[in-house]
Short mmCIF file of C-alpha atoms and ligand atoms in Angstrom, two decimals:
data_model
loop_
_atom_site.label_atom_id
_atom_site.label_comp_id
_atom_site.label_asym_id
_atom_site.label_seq_id
_atom_site.Cartn_x
_atom_site.Cartn_y
_atom_site.Cartn_z
CA MET A 18 -0.20 0.30 -0.21
CA PRO A 19 1.48 2.78 -1.01
CA ASP A 20 2.28 5.83 1.35
CA ILE A 21 -0.58 8.15 1.26
CA GLU A 22 1.24 11.57 2.63
CA ALA A 23 4.09 11.06 0.46
CA LEU A 24 1.94 10.69 -2.36
CA LEU A 25 -0.26 13.93 -1.25
CA LYS A 26 2.87 15.64 -0.65
CA GLN A 27 4.39 15.01 -4.36
CA ALA A 28 1.37 15.72 -5.96
CA GLN A 29 1.01 19.15 -4.08
CA ARG A 30 4.42 19.93 -5.03
CA ASP A 31 3.74 18.60 -8.85
CA CYS A 32 0.55 20.48 -8.98
CA ALA A 33 2.92 24.36 -8.07
CA ALA A 34 2.97 26.02 -11.74
CA VAL A 35 -0.55 24.80 -12.15
CA PHE A 36 -1.47 26.63 -8.78
CA GLU A 37 0.51 29.28 -10.40
CA GLY A 38 -1.64 29.47 -13.44
CA ILE A 39 -4.94 29.64 -11.75
CA GLU A 40 -3.91 32.05 -9.27
CA GLN A 41 -3.35 34.55 -12.07
CA THR A 42 -7.07 33.77 -13.74
CA GLU A 43 -8.22 34.48 -10.42
CA ARG A 44 -6.73 37.85 -10.58
CA ILE A 45 -7.54 38.85 -13.80
CA CYS A 46 -11.98 37.43 -13.34
CA PHE A 47 -11.63 39.29 -10.13
CA GLU A 48 -9.75 42.74 -11.31
CA ASN A 49 -12.85 42.40 -13.59
CA VAL A 50 -16.12 42.25 -11.19
CA LEU A 51 -14.32 44.43 -9.02
CA GLY A 52 -14.18 47.58 -11.70
CA CYS A 53 -17.61 46.26 -12.71
CA MET A 54 -19.43 46.61 -9.26
CA GLN A 55 -17.48 49.77 -8.60
CA ALA A 56 -18.32 50.63 -11.62
CA GLN A 57 -22.15 50.77 -10.83
CA ARG A 58 -21.27 51.99 -8.56
CA VAL A 59 -22.54 49.20 -6.45
CA SER A 60 -23.95 50.74 -2.31
CA THR A 61 -26.09 48.57 0.58
CA GLN A 62 -28.92 50.36 -0.34
CA HIS A 63 -29.16 47.57 -3.40
CA PHE A 64 -28.96 45.07 -0.84
CA ALA A 65 -32.35 45.71 0.10
CA GLY A 66 -34.93 43.58 -1.07
CA SER A 67 -38.54 44.81 -2.64
CA THR A 68 -42.58 43.78 -2.42
CA GLY A 69 -44.68 43.26 -5.14
CA TYR A 70 -44.43 43.83 -8.10
CA GLY A 71 -41.02 45.29 -7.73
CA TYR A 72 -40.56 48.03 -10.03
CA ASP A 73 -37.88 50.59 -10.15
CA ASP A 74 -35.91 47.57 -7.78
CA ILE A 75 -32.39 48.86 -7.71
CA GLY A 76 -31.36 46.24 -6.13
CA ARG A 77 -32.21 43.63 -8.90
CA ASP A 78 -31.44 45.93 -11.69
CA THR A 79 -28.07 46.94 -10.53
CA LEU A 80 -26.90 43.20 -10.19
CA GLU A 81 -28.36 42.75 -13.80
CA ARG A 82 -25.79 45.81 -14.75
CA VAL A 83 -22.52 44.13 -12.85
CA TYR A 84 -23.13 40.94 -14.21
CA ALA A 85 -24.00 42.18 -18.20
CA ASP A 86 -20.08 44.19 -16.91
CA VAL A 87 -18.80 41.30 -16.10
CA PHE A 88 -19.77 39.36 -19.13
CA GLY A 89 -18.63 42.32 -21.86
CA CYS A 90 -22.22 41.86 -22.93
CA GLU A 91 -25.74 44.23 -23.17
CA ARG A 92 -27.93 42.75 -20.70
CA ALA A 93 -28.04 40.07 -17.96
CA LEU A 94 -31.33 38.29 -16.90
CA VAL A 95 -30.40 37.27 -12.98
CA ARG A 96 -33.04 36.46 -10.88
CA PRO A 97 -33.45 34.16 -7.54
CA GLN A 98 -36.39 33.63 -9.41
CA ILE A 99 -34.72 31.29 -11.77
CA VAL A 100 -35.16 27.86 -9.99
CA SER A 101 -32.12 26.07 -11.33
CA GLY A 102 -29.32 25.88 -14.14
CA THR A 103 -32.30 23.94 -16.20
CA HIS A 104 -34.73 26.16 -15.75
CA ALA A 105 -32.65 29.15 -17.09
CA LEU A 106 -31.86 27.42 -20.11
CA ALA A 107 -35.24 25.96 -20.74
CA ILE A 108 -36.22 29.70 -20.65
CA ALA A 109 -33.85 31.22 -22.73
CA LEU A 110 -34.58 27.90 -25.08
CA PHE A 111 -38.65 29.43 -25.76
CA GLY A 112 -37.64 32.87 -25.22
CA LEU A 113 -35.54 32.52 -28.57
CA LEU A 114 -37.44 29.43 -30.32
CA ARG A 115 -40.74 29.81 -32.79
CA PRO A 116 -42.98 26.49 -33.89
CA GLY A 117 -40.95 25.75 -37.27
CA GLU A 118 -37.78 27.17 -36.05
CA ARG A 119 -34.73 24.94 -35.75
CA LEU A 120 -32.56 24.16 -33.02
CA LEU A 121 -28.74 22.69 -33.25
CA SER A 122 -26.28 21.41 -30.25
CA ALA A 123 -22.97 21.27 -31.93
CA VAL A 124 -21.63 18.94 -29.37
CA GLY A 125 -23.39 16.15 -29.50
CA LYS A 126 -26.07 15.43 -27.07
CA PRO A 127 -26.69 17.91 -24.57
CA TYR A 128 -27.19 17.80 -20.55
CA ASP A 129 -29.31 14.95 -19.58
CA THR A 130 -31.60 17.42 -17.30
CA LEU A 131 -31.77 19.32 -21.59
CA GLU A 132 -33.25 16.33 -23.00
CA GLN A 133 -37.07 16.53 -21.73
CA VAL A 134 -36.66 20.08 -22.20
CA ILE A 135 -36.16 19.66 -25.49
CA GLY A 136 -38.09 16.95 -25.81
CA ILE A 137 -35.61 14.57 -27.60
CA GLY A 138 -36.39 11.37 -28.83
CA ASP A 139 -39.65 11.55 -27.80
CA GLU A 140 -42.02 14.68 -29.29
CA ALA A 141 -44.93 13.28 -26.79
CA VAL A 142 -42.77 15.25 -23.41
CA ASP A 143 -46.01 17.43 -23.11
CA GLY A 144 -44.39 21.20 -22.78
CA SER A 145 -41.30 20.60 -24.43
CA LEU A 146 -39.75 22.46 -27.62
CA ALA A 147 -40.67 19.83 -29.88
CA SER A 148 -44.51 19.33 -29.05
CA PHE A 149 -44.58 23.35 -29.97
CA GLY A 150 -43.25 22.75 -33.39
CA VAL A 151 -39.77 23.27 -32.44
CA GLY A 152 -37.03 21.14 -34.56
CA TYR A 153 -33.75 19.48 -32.76
CA ASP A 154 -30.64 17.98 -34.22
CA GLN A 155 -26.76 17.33 -32.76
CA VAL A 156 -24.15 17.72 -34.52
CA GLU A 157 -22.28 14.57 -33.20
CA LEU A 158 -19.20 14.72 -31.43
CA THR A 159 -16.11 12.78 -33.07
CA GLU A 160 -13.91 9.59 -31.31
CA ALA A 161 -11.96 12.09 -29.21
CA GLY A 162 -14.69 13.73 -28.46
CA GLU A 163 -13.82 16.96 -30.24
CA VAL A 164 -16.27 19.80 -31.74
CA ASP A 165 -17.10 18.41 -35.01
CA LEU A 166 -17.06 21.83 -37.52
CA SER A 167 -16.84 20.35 -40.69
CA ALA A 168 -20.31 18.54 -40.17
CA LEU A 169 -21.37 21.83 -38.35
CA THR A 170 -20.65 23.54 -40.79
CA ALA A 171 -22.71 21.37 -43.14
CA ALA A 172 -25.35 21.39 -40.89
CA LEU A 173 -25.91 24.70 -40.57
CA LYS A 174 -26.93 24.19 -44.33
CA ARG A 175 -30.54 24.68 -43.04
CA GLU A 176 -32.13 27.19 -41.58
CA THR A 177 -31.38 27.08 -37.94
CA ARG A 178 -32.39 29.54 -35.64
CA VAL A 179 -29.94 28.97 -32.11
CA VAL A 180 -27.54 26.87 -31.80
CA LEU A 181 -26.32 25.69 -28.47
CA VAL A 182 -22.87 25.44 -26.97
CA GLN A 183 -22.46 23.06 -24.12
CA ARG A 184 -18.95 24.27 -22.44
CA SER A 185 -18.87 22.21 -19.74
CA ARG A 186 -18.17 18.21 -20.30
CA GLY A 187 -20.82 17.27 -17.74
CA TYR A 188 -21.03 13.99 -16.87
CA ASP A 189 -19.28 12.88 -19.79
CA TRP A 190 -15.52 11.73 -20.82
CA ARG A 191 -14.55 14.34 -22.90
CA PRO A 192 -13.27 17.67 -22.48
CA SER A 193 -14.64 20.93 -21.82
CA LEU A 194 -14.24 23.95 -24.50
CA SER A 195 -11.37 25.77 -24.40
CA LEU A 196 -12.50 29.19 -25.41
CA ALA A 197 -10.75 29.39 -28.41
CA LYS A 198 -12.95 26.60 -29.57
CA ILE A 199 -15.68 28.41 -28.79
CA GLY A 200 -14.73 30.73 -30.59
CA GLU A 201 -14.15 29.11 -33.70
CA ILE A 202 -18.27 27.47 -33.32
CA CYS A 203 -19.19 31.09 -33.02
CA ALA A 204 -17.30 31.71 -36.35
CA ALA A 205 -18.64 28.84 -37.79
CA VAL A 206 -21.96 29.46 -37.06
CA HIS A 207 -22.11 33.49 -37.82
CA ALA A 208 -20.61 32.87 -41.20
CA VAL A 209 -23.46 30.39 -41.86
CA GLN A 210 -26.16 31.82 -40.52
CA PRO A 211 -25.44 35.44 -39.48
CA LYS A 212 -28.60 35.25 -37.07
CA ALA A 213 -28.67 32.74 -35.89
CA VAL A 214 -28.02 32.52 -31.21
CA VAL A 215 -25.21 30.87 -30.37
CA LEU A 216 -26.51 29.97 -26.91
CA VAL A 217 -23.20 28.75 -24.16
CA ASP A 218 -24.82 26.33 -21.05
CA ASN A 219 -21.80 28.42 -19.38
CA CYS A 220 -22.73 26.29 -16.14
CA TYR A 221 -19.62 24.88 -14.41
CA GLY A 222 -17.68 27.25 -17.11
CA GLU A 223 -17.89 31.31 -14.93
CA PHE A 224 -13.93 32.33 -13.61
CA THR A 225 -12.47 28.76 -14.53
CA CYS A 226 -10.61 30.83 -17.55
CA ASP A 227 -9.29 35.04 -17.86
CA LYS A 228 -12.42 35.06 -20.50
CA GLU A 229 -15.92 34.34 -20.81
CA PRO A 230 -17.75 33.44 -23.72
CA THR A 231 -19.08 36.17 -24.76
CA ALA A 232 -16.09 37.41 -24.94
CA VAL A 233 -15.57 35.09 -27.78
CA GLY A 234 -18.18 35.45 -30.05
CA ALA A 235 -20.97 33.85 -28.34
CA ASP A 236 -25.01 35.58 -28.76
CA VAL A 237 -25.89 34.42 -24.89
CA ILE A 238 -24.94 33.01 -21.84
CA VAL A 239 -26.73 30.58 -18.94
CA GLY A 240 -25.79 29.76 -15.82
CA SER A 241 -26.67 28.57 -12.82
CA LEU A 242 -26.35 30.93 -9.58
CA ILE A 243 -25.35 27.29 -7.15
CA LYS A 244 -22.63 27.02 -9.56
CA ASN A 245 -20.04 29.04 -10.06
CA PRO A 246 -21.00 32.39 -9.59
CA GLY A 247 -22.90 32.60 -6.72
CA GLY A 248 -19.59 31.93 -5.54
CA GLY A 249 -20.78 29.46 -2.55
CA LEU A 250 -23.31 32.46 -0.70
CA ALA A 251 -25.82 32.74 -3.26
CA LEU A 252 -28.62 30.69 -2.09
CA THR A 253 -30.86 29.66 -5.44
CA GLY A 254 -30.74 31.71 -8.92
CA GLY A 255 -29.93 31.81 -12.47
CA TYR A 256 -29.21 34.15 -15.20
CA ILE A 257 -28.85 34.68 -18.97
CA ALA A 258 -27.00 37.26 -20.15
CA GLY A 259 -25.81 38.28 -24.18
CA ARG A 260 -26.70 40.75 -27.20
CA ALA A 261 -29.55 43.32 -26.08
CA ASP A 262 -32.25 41.78 -28.97
CA ALA A 263 -31.40 38.18 -27.70
CA ILE A 264 -32.07 38.82 -23.68
CA SER A 265 -35.50 40.55 -24.51
CA ARG A 266 -36.75 38.42 -26.25
CA VAL A 267 -35.73 35.94 -22.95
CA GLU A 268 -37.28 38.18 -20.82
CA THR A 269 -40.60 38.11 -22.30
CA ARG A 270 -40.96 34.54 -21.71
CA LEU A 271 -39.53 35.15 -18.01
CA THR A 272 -42.55 36.77 -16.78
CA SER A 273 -44.80 37.66 -19.54
CA PRO A 274 -44.99 39.21 -23.38
CA GLY A 275 -45.37 42.70 -21.86
CA ILE A 276 -43.87 42.82 -19.27
CA GLY A 277 -40.18 41.71 -19.28
CA GLY A 278 -37.46 42.18 -16.83
CA GLU A 279 -38.66 45.15 -15.70
CA VAL A 280 -40.79 43.61 -12.21
CA GLY A 281 -39.88 40.87 -10.36
CA SER A 282 -39.88 41.28 -6.43
CA TYR A 283 -37.43 39.57 -4.10
CA ALA A 284 -38.10 40.29 -0.24
CA ALA A 285 -34.80 38.46 1.11
CA GLY A 286 -32.25 41.32 -0.57
CA TYR A 287 -29.46 40.90 -2.85
CA GLN A 288 -26.13 41.61 -0.45
CA LEU A 289 -25.30 37.74 -1.38
CA PHE A 290 -25.67 37.67 -4.82
CA TYR A 291 -23.03 40.62 -5.20
CA GLN A 292 -21.22 39.27 -2.55
CA GLY A 293 -20.98 35.62 -4.29
CA LEU A 294 -20.19 37.41 -7.50
CA PHE A 295 -17.43 39.12 -5.02
CA ILE A 296 -16.39 36.12 -3.53
CA ALA A 297 -16.75 33.69 -6.83
CA PRO A 298 -13.40 34.07 -8.82
CA HIS A 299 -11.56 32.85 -5.28
CA THR A 300 -13.65 30.08 -4.74
CA VAL A 301 -13.48 28.84 -8.70
CA ALA A 302 -9.71 28.75 -7.93
CA GLN A 303 -10.32 27.06 -4.99
CA ALA A 304 -12.16 24.59 -6.08
CA LEU A 305 -10.33 24.24 -9.84
CA ARG A 306 -6.87 23.78 -7.41
CA GLY A 307 -8.55 20.81 -5.42
CA ALA A 308 -9.79 19.53 -8.84
CA VAL A 309 -6.02 19.35 -10.23
CA LEU A 310 -4.58 17.90 -6.86
CA ALA A 311 -7.37 15.14 -7.39
CA ALA A 312 -6.24 14.87 -10.72
CA ARG A 313 -2.60 14.19 -9.95
CA ALA A 314 -2.93 12.59 -6.59
CA PHE A 315 -5.31 9.75 -8.22
CA GLU A 316 -2.96 9.49 -11.36
CA LEU A 317 0.35 9.19 -8.96
CA ALA A 318 -1.89 6.34 -7.49
CA GLY A 319 -2.24 4.44 -10.66
CA PHE A 320 -6.17 5.15 -11.62
CA PRO A 321 -6.67 7.21 -14.86
CA VAL A 322 -7.89 10.91 -15.19
CA SER A 323 -9.31 13.38 -17.18
CA PRO A 324 -8.38 16.07 -17.69
CA ALA A 325 -4.76 15.42 -16.87
CA TYR A 326 -4.15 17.90 -13.32
CA SER A 327 -1.44 19.85 -16.28
CA ALA A 328 -4.12 20.05 -18.69
CA PRO A 329 -5.72 23.08 -19.47
CA ARG A 330 -9.64 23.24 -17.69
CA SER A 331 -13.13 25.28 -18.82
CA ASP A 332 -15.29 23.68 -16.37
CA ILE A 333 -14.49 22.62 -12.27
CA ILE A 334 -15.13 19.14 -13.08
CA GLN A 335 -13.14 16.29 -12.47
CA ALA A 336 -13.38 12.95 -13.86
CA ILE A 337 -11.48 9.41 -12.27
CA GLN A 338 -12.36 6.32 -13.04
CA LEU A 339 -12.53 3.93 -10.49
CA GLY A 340 -12.73 0.80 -12.25
CA THR A 341 -15.24 -1.33 -10.05
CA PRO A 342 -18.00 -0.97 -8.19
CA GLU A 343 -16.80 -1.34 -4.59
CA LYS A 344 -13.91 0.98 -5.71
CA LEU A 345 -16.65 3.74 -6.47
CA ILE A 346 -18.94 3.88 -3.33
CA ALA A 347 -15.87 3.90 -1.41
CA PHE A 348 -15.15 7.25 -3.35
CA CYS A 349 -18.57 9.28 -2.92
CA ARG A 350 -18.96 7.58 0.87
CA ALA A 351 -15.34 9.01 1.18
CA VAL A 352 -16.63 12.49 0.09
CA GLN A 353 -19.92 11.98 1.64
CA ALA A 354 -18.08 11.48 5.43
CA SER A 355 -15.38 14.90 4.42
CA SER A 356 -18.18 16.84 4.39
CA PRO A 357 -19.50 19.87 6.88
CA VAL A 358 -22.85 18.66 6.94
CA ASP A 359 -24.76 15.59 6.53
CA SER A 360 -21.19 13.53 7.51
CA PHE A 361 -22.84 10.71 8.96
CA ALA A 362 -24.73 10.12 5.98
CA PHE A 363 -23.85 6.88 3.89
CA PRO A 364 -24.74 7.65 0.01
CA GLU A 365 -26.09 4.48 -1.79
CA PRO A 366 -26.60 4.04 -5.92
CA TRP A 367 -30.77 3.98 -6.37
CA ASP A 368 -32.50 4.50 -9.57
CA MET A 369 -32.76 7.47 -10.22
CA PRO A 370 -35.59 9.22 -12.46
CA GLY A 371 -34.24 9.27 -16.01
CA TYR A 372 -31.10 7.04 -15.56
CA THR A 373 -30.47 3.90 -17.32
CA HIS A 374 -28.23 2.61 -14.52
CA GLN A 375 -27.89 3.56 -10.86
CA VAL A 376 -26.41 6.91 -9.58
CA ILE A 377 -24.64 7.64 -6.19
CA MET A 378 -23.58 11.03 -5.30
CA ALA A 379 -22.12 12.16 -2.56
CA ALA A 380 -22.81 16.13 -1.39
CA GLY A 381 -22.96 17.18 2.15
CA THR A 382 -23.68 21.08 1.23
CA PHE A 383 -24.88 24.03 3.60
CA VAL A 384 -26.69 25.25 -0.04
CA SER A 385 -28.87 22.42 -0.82
CA GLY A 386 -27.95 20.80 -4.13
CA ALA A 387 -24.86 23.43 -4.95
CA SER A 388 -22.28 22.18 -6.60
CA ILE A 389 -19.74 24.45 -6.07
CA GLU A 390 -19.24 23.28 -3.02
CA LEU A 391 -18.05 19.89 -2.99
CA SER A 392 -20.03 16.28 -3.88
CA ALA A 393 -18.90 14.08 -6.66
CA ASP A 394 -21.51 11.78 -8.67
CA ALA A 395 -20.99 8.79 -10.71
CA PRO A 396 -23.24 6.27 -12.55
CA MET A 397 -22.41 2.71 -11.34
CA ARG A 398 -21.81 1.26 -15.06
CA PRO A 399 -18.16 0.77 -16.19
CA PRO A 400 -15.32 1.64 -16.01
CA TYR A 401 -16.85 3.46 -12.51
CA ILE A 402 -16.34 6.86 -13.01
CA ALA A 403 -16.10 9.27 -10.03
CA TYR A 404 -16.99 13.01 -11.28
CA TRP A 405 -15.71 15.72 -8.30
CA GLN A 406 -16.24 19.08 -8.59
CA GLY A 407 -16.52 22.00 -6.15
CA GLY A 408 -15.06 23.18 -3.09
CA LEU A 409 -15.34 26.10 -0.83
CA SER A 410 -12.12 25.86 0.10
CA TYR A 411 -9.07 24.40 -1.32
CA ALA A 412 -7.94 22.81 2.35
CA HIS A 413 -11.65 20.96 2.58
CA CYS A 414 -10.47 19.37 -0.82
CA THR A 415 -6.93 18.62 0.07
CA LEU A 416 -8.61 16.58 3.31
CA ALA A 417 -10.96 14.85 0.83
CA VAL A 418 -8.80 13.39 -1.41
CA GLN A 419 -6.68 12.80 1.38
CA ASN A 420 -9.66 10.75 2.87
CA THR A 421 -10.74 9.57 -0.86
CA LEU A 422 -7.62 8.24 -1.42
CA LYS A 423 -7.02 6.10 2.04
CA ALA A 424 -11.19 4.53 1.19
CA VAL A 425 -9.84 3.38 -2.30
CA ILE A 426 -6.45 2.66 -1.89
CA GLY A 427 -7.85 -0.12 1.10
CA ILE A 428 -9.95 -2.05 -1.19
CA SER A 429 -8.30 -4.67 -3.94
C1 PLP B 508 -25.43 21.91 -14.51
C2 PLP B 508 -25.83 22.18 -15.12
C3 PLP B 508 -26.85 22.09 -15.86
C4 PLP B 508 -28.47 22.17 -14.76
O1 PLP B 508 -28.41 23.06 -13.96
P1 PLP B 508 -29.66 22.66 -12.99
O2 PLP B 508 -29.10 23.44 -12.45
O3 PLP B 508 -28.89 21.75 -12.50
O4 PLP B 508 -31.23 22.37 -13.33
C5 PLP B 508 -26.85 22.07 -17.05
N1 PLP B 508 -25.95 22.12 -17.94
C6 PLP B 508 -23.80 21.91 -17.22
C7 PLP B 508 -23.07 21.63 -18.45
C8 PLP B 508 -24.83 21.48 -15.93
O5 PLP B 508 -23.18 21.27 -15.72
#
């Protein structure tokens, strides 16, 4: 049995240069966020809540201007009433698409929860885009999990209203999309279909790089506030940001035609959304360092990992191939046991609705379901891959790496 202390020390030494790069990205992202808050003259009056219709809610309006500035785009909708990332994506898609128009995914099958939103393979899903007569196609990834630009260009010969691009690897053994690659996709789309809207599912991607997809040609980006941009402090919410003409179609769907984004109150107030955004580049950097350390430590222990510790990253997800169901379960239980909340809980594989395999999940988070906090998810199928993400502090990640290594290496 390898000496786990020594292995961790080695891993930490190996990661030093990568950590420096992460720190540099954190500084660039942080200076951007801080500068935008100062430019919008954020002050304590913006933290107060509102009631009723929420007309002239300066906390909401200013937060949205700060987000728009941070993402370098014209407008943003940032709302506690958006219940999740899936909801934000659904609002954006339904806002942008009309019956008879076509949605194209440029990167193969989109995130699991979007299947029913789009109505993939089942036009009978009530209320799906398909049930409203919106067409859907997807351009498959290459064998290596890369974007197939020539197939994308070919697929764009047919008129396309929205092109969906998922930045994160999601729960797949494929690389996340670099900003350069997203830029290439946007250029390819706009060369053939100048009016098409490139919508990037930005979940898990915010602040992992020094730019966001809107800086490389994306028309709209969408994400969840209980992931990266909430910094671990936002208690709920989502955002949709991008070109003004696109956002004005989306706000009609967010509330109602004729009303749009000018209403929406939130009695609890907005402080945690501002404070969360302020801390988000740091939180993301902590999570990234944790993912990098996990990658190197498990690689040194002989497990295949993706991405490699030194590979460029565009999301916070780390995949670790455990090889057997016993090790996968032990891994998830060790993550749970390392959590600040529900550390005594004992994750079991279960039949999650919508999945063909059993799934095991570890999450002991302050904010229910927040995957910017340290968590692990895994479908119970060969080669038994754990998806590790989040971590509010690097110290916590280090401890969890140590505990998961111990748990996994003890099993033959
Ligand atoms: C998390 C996630 C979603 C969906 O977000 P929920 O908040 O879980 O609904 C969509 N796409 C990607 C890539 C995600 O990581």
